[in-house]
Amino acid sequence: NVRVVEFGGGSAQAGGSMTLSCTAFGLTLENSDIHWYRKGSSNECEFVCSVSPEGATHCDLRGRFSISRDSAKNTVNLLMNNLLPEDSGMYYCAADVIAATCDYSRPSFGYWGRGTQVTVST
């Protein structure tokens, strides 16, 4: 069975930085498309960043966020800079995404973690 786990969430001040990490059991992340999504106050499952097996990265959020792999640790990191209160929410890591569900209980839509909470205060 594949299990994806996020860690590194917590509280931060606006303008600060935070790094989230994603690892997996039963799956080698460097062989998969890895995505970070988030759910904020809108409750929508919003795309944040992705990295392909070839290393191609794509991030929204105006360059404040970036994604990187640490293949030796089977980990993908999400670096978040210049945090804003609206960045608060649950952040999800997912491998081989079929649909943006932010729901770990639906493996037919990809391998999703249970999420890690990020809270940004002013």
PDB file of C-alpha atoms in Angstrom:
ATOM      1  CA  ASN A   1       0.000   0.000   0.000  1.00  0.00           C
ATOM      2  CA  VAL A   2       1.107   3.516  -0.775  1.00  0.00           C
ATOM      3  CA  ARG A   3       1.004   6.142   1.945  1.00  0.00           C
ATOM      4  CA  VAL A   4       1.868   9.798   1.438  1.00  0.00           C
ATOM      5  CA  VAL A   5       2.718  11.881   4.494  1.00  0.00           C
ATOM      6  CA  GLU A   6       3.154  15.647   4.835  1.00  0.00           C
ATOM      7  CA  PHE A   7       4.963  17.324   7.708  1.00  0.00           C
ATOM      8  CA  GLY A   8       6.391  20.683   8.683  1.00  0.00           C
ATOM      9  CA  GLY A   9       3.226  22.723   9.091  1.00  0.00           C
ATOM     10  CA  GLY A  10       2.533  25.032  11.988  1.00  0.00           C
ATOM     11  CA  SER A  11       2.224  28.720  12.738  1.00  0.00           C
ATOM     12  CA  ALA A  12       4.142  31.598  11.208  1.00  0.00           C
ATOM     13  CA  GLN A  13       4.054  35.361  11.118  1.00  0.00           C
ATOM     14  CA  ALA A  14       3.128  37.185   7.956  1.00  0.00           C
ATOM     15  CA  GLY A  15       6.267  37.842   5.935  1.00  0.00           C
ATOM     16  CA  GLY A  16       7.970  34.769   7.304  1.00  0.00           C
ATOM     17  CA  SER A  17       8.952  31.487   5.675  1.00  0.00           C
ATOM     18  CA  MET A  18       8.093  27.874   6.175  1.00  0.00           C
ATOM     19  CA  THR A  19       9.104  24.600   4.540  1.00  0.00           C
ATOM     20  CA  LEU A  20       6.712  21.710   4.188  1.00  0.00           C
ATOM     21  CA  SER A  21       7.938  18.236   3.330  1.00  0.00           C
ATOM     22  CA  CYS A  22       6.312  15.247   1.749  1.00  0.00           C
ATOM     23  CA  THR A  23       7.466  11.672   1.886  1.00  0.00           C
ATOM     24  CA  ALA A  24       5.909   8.399   0.866  1.00  0.00           C
ATOM     25  CA  PHE A  25       5.905   4.760   1.851  1.00  0.00           C
ATOM     26  CA  GLY A  26       5.565   2.221  -0.891  1.00  0.00           C
ATOM     27  CA  LEU A  27       6.299   4.787  -3.597  1.00  0.00           C
ATOM     28  CA  THR A  28       9.499   6.322  -4.939  1.00  0.00           C
ATOM     29  CA  LEU A  29       8.630   9.972  -5.306  1.00  0.00           C
ATOM     30  CA  GLU A  30      11.276  10.773  -7.903  1.00  0.00           C
ATOM     31  CA  ASN A  31       9.460   8.523 -10.366  1.00  0.00           C
ATOM     32  CA  SER A  32       6.141  10.356  -9.972  1.00  0.00           C
ATOM     33  CA  ASP A  33       4.576  13.716 -10.638  1.00  0.00           C
ATOM     34  CA  ILE A  34       4.308  15.298  -7.202  1.00  0.00           C
ATOM     35  CA  HIS A  35       1.843  18.070  -6.478  1.00  0.00           C
ATOM     36  CA  TRP A  36       1.127  20.328  -3.559  1.00  0.00           C
ATOM     37  CA  TYR A  37      -2.409  21.608  -3.123  1.00  0.00           C
ATOM     38  CA  ARG A  38      -4.090  23.549  -0.381  1.00  0.00           C
ATOM     39  CA  LYS A  39      -7.536  24.216   1.053  1.00  0.00           C
ATOM     40  CA  GLY A  40      -8.100  27.589   2.607  1.00  0.00           C
ATOM     41  CA  SER A  41     -11.129  29.528   3.712  1.00  0.00           C
ATOM     42  CA  SER A  42     -12.784  29.004   0.309  1.00  0.00           C
ATOM     43  CA  ASN A  43     -12.631  25.228   0.875  1.00  0.00           C
ATOM     44  CA  GLU A  44     -11.488  24.779  -2.713  1.00  0.00           C
ATOM     45  CA  CYS A  45      -8.670  22.361  -3.493  1.00  0.00           C
ATOM     46  CA  GLU A  46      -6.212  24.850  -4.971  1.00  0.00           C
ATOM     47  CA  PHE A  47      -3.049  23.972  -6.900  1.00  0.00           C
ATOM     48  CA  VAL A  48       0.196  25.267  -5.398  1.00  0.00           C
ATOM     49  CA  CYS A  49       3.230  23.614  -7.016  1.00  0.00           C
ATOM     50  CA  SER A  50       4.284  20.507  -8.895  1.00  0.00           C
ATOM     51  CA  VAL A  51       7.452  18.730  -9.960  1.00  0.00           C
ATOM     52  CA  SER A  52       7.736  16.114 -12.683  1.00  0.00           C
ATOM     53  CA  PRO A  53      10.024  13.058 -12.709  1.00  0.00           C
ATOM     54  CA  GLU A  54      12.216  14.998 -15.155  1.00  0.00           C
ATOM     55  CA  GLY A  55      12.532  17.820 -12.635  1.00  0.00           C
ATOM     56  CA  ALA A  56      10.297  20.343 -14.346  1.00  0.00           C
ATOM     57  CA  THR A  57       8.623  22.539 -11.749  1.00  0.00           C
ATOM     58  CA  HIS A  58       5.564  24.742 -11.838  1.00  0.00           C
ATOM     59  CA  CYS A  59       4.256  26.968  -9.075  1.00  0.00           C
ATOM     60  CA  ASP A  60       1.521  29.543  -8.784  1.00  0.00           C
ATOM     61  CA  LEU A  61       1.437  32.244  -6.124  1.00  0.00           C
ATOM     62  CA  ARG A  62       3.669  34.803  -7.840  1.00  0.00           C
ATOM     63  CA  GLY A  63       7.050  33.270  -7.135  1.00  0.00           C
ATOM     64  CA  ARG A  64       6.702  33.159  -3.376  1.00  0.00           C
ATOM     65  CA  PHE A  65       6.592  29.363  -3.301  1.00  0.00           C
ATOM     66  CA  SER A  66       9.005  26.829  -4.800  1.00  0.00           C
ATOM     67  CA  ILE A  67       9.275  23.067  -4.898  1.00  0.00           C
ATOM     68  CA  SER A  68      12.298  20.786  -4.794  1.00  0.00           C
ATOM     69  CA  ARG A  69      13.186  17.140  -4.503  1.00  0.00           C
ATOM     70  CA  ASP A  70      15.520  15.379  -2.091  1.00  0.00           C
ATOM     71  CA  SER A  71      15.660  11.998  -3.775  1.00  0.00           C
ATOM     72  CA  ALA A  72      18.094  10.579  -1.225  1.00  0.00           C
ATOM     73  CA  LYS A  73      15.398  11.065   1.426  1.00  0.00           C
ATOM     74  CA  ASN A  74      12.467  10.247  -0.903  1.00  0.00           C
ATOM     75  CA  THR A  75      11.112  13.670  -0.069  1.00  0.00           C
ATOM     76  CA  VAL A  76       9.656  16.636  -1.883  1.00  0.00           C
ATOM     77  CA  ASN A  77       9.824  20.017  -0.184  1.00  0.00           C
ATOM     78  CA  LEU A  78       7.627  23.074  -0.550  1.00  0.00           C
ATOM     79  CA  LEU A  79       9.399  26.295   0.395  1.00  0.00           C
ATOM     80  CA  MET A  80       7.038  29.131   1.185  1.00  0.00           C
ATOM     81  CA  ASN A  81       8.391  32.667   1.464  1.00  0.00           C
ATOM     82  CA  ASN A  82       6.799  35.991   2.296  1.00  0.00           C
ATOM     83  CA  LEU A  83       3.813  34.266   3.827  1.00  0.00           C
ATOM     84  CA  LEU A  84       0.454  36.022   3.860  1.00  0.00           C
ATOM     85  CA  PRO A  85      -2.520  35.358   6.147  1.00  0.00           C
ATOM     86  CA  GLU A  86      -4.440  34.081   3.109  1.00  0.00           C
ATOM     87  CA  ASP A  87      -1.838  31.322   2.761  1.00  0.00           C
ATOM     88  CA  SER A  88      -3.364  29.730   5.847  1.00  0.00           C
ATOM     89  CA  GLY A  89      -4.993  26.386   5.241  1.00  0.00           C
ATOM     90  CA  MET A  90      -4.451  22.676   4.971  1.00  0.00           C
ATOM     91  CA  TYR A  91      -1.647  21.741   2.602  1.00  0.00           C
ATOM     92  CA  TYR A  92      -1.743  18.425   0.782  1.00  0.00           C
ATOM     93  CA  CYS A  93       0.921  16.484  -1.069  1.00  0.00           C
ATOM     94  CA  ALA A  94      -0.151  14.132  -3.816  1.00  0.00           C
ATOM     95  CA  ALA A  95       1.505  11.752  -6.236  1.00  0.00           C
ATOM     96  CA  ASP A  96       0.200  10.812  -9.668  1.00  0.00           C
ATOM     97  CA  VAL A  97      -2.800  13.077  -9.373  1.00  0.00           C
ATOM     98  CA  ILE A  98      -5.831  12.115 -11.444  1.00  0.00           C
ATOM     99  CA  ALA A  99      -8.113  14.797 -10.017  1.00  0.00           C
ATOM    100  CA  ALA A 100      -7.699  17.580  -7.462  1.00  0.00           C
ATOM    101  CA  THR A 101      -9.653  16.162  -4.551  1.00  0.00           C
ATOM    102  CA  CYS A 102      -7.518  16.982  -1.477  1.00  0.00           C
ATOM    103  CA  ASP A 103      -8.894  13.679  -0.191  1.00  0.00           C
ATOM    104  CA  TYR A 104      -6.608  10.843   0.845  1.00  0.00           C
ATOM    105  CA  SER A 105      -9.523   8.377   1.048  1.00  0.00           C
ATOM    106  CA  ARG A 106     -10.043   8.299  -2.730  1.00  0.00           C
ATOM    107  CA  PRO A 107      -6.942   6.566  -4.178  1.00  0.00           C
ATOM    108  CA  SER A 108      -8.507   6.294  -7.624  1.00  0.00           C
ATOM    109  CA  PHE A 109      -7.787  10.036  -7.921  1.00  0.00           C
ATOM    110  CA  GLY A 110      -4.143   9.739  -6.899  1.00  0.00           C
ATOM    111  CA  TYR A 111      -2.102   9.157  -3.784  1.00  0.00           C
ATOM    112  CA  TRP A 112      -2.941  11.948  -1.364  1.00  0.00           C
ATOM    113  CA  GLY A 113      -1.678  12.652   2.105  1.00  0.00           C
ATOM    114  CA  ARG A 114      -3.887  13.728   4.972  1.00  0.00           C
ATOM    115  CA  GLY A 115      -2.519  17.239   4.936  1.00  0.00           C
ATOM    116  CA  THR A 116      -0.598  19.516   7.259  1.00  0.00           C
ATOM    117  CA  GLN A 117      -2.040  22.722   8.683  1.00  0.00           C
ATOM    118  CA  VAL A 118      -0.422  26.093   8.057  1.00  0.00           C
ATOM    119  CA  THR A 119      -1.559  29.153   9.969  1.00  0.00           C
ATOM    120  CA  VAL A 120      -0.200  32.603   9.132  1.00  0.00           C
ATOM    121  CA  SER A 121      -0.963  35.459  11.466  1.00  0.00           C
ATOM    122  CA  THR A 122      -0.432  39.195  11.182  1.00  0.00           C
TER     123      THR A 122
END
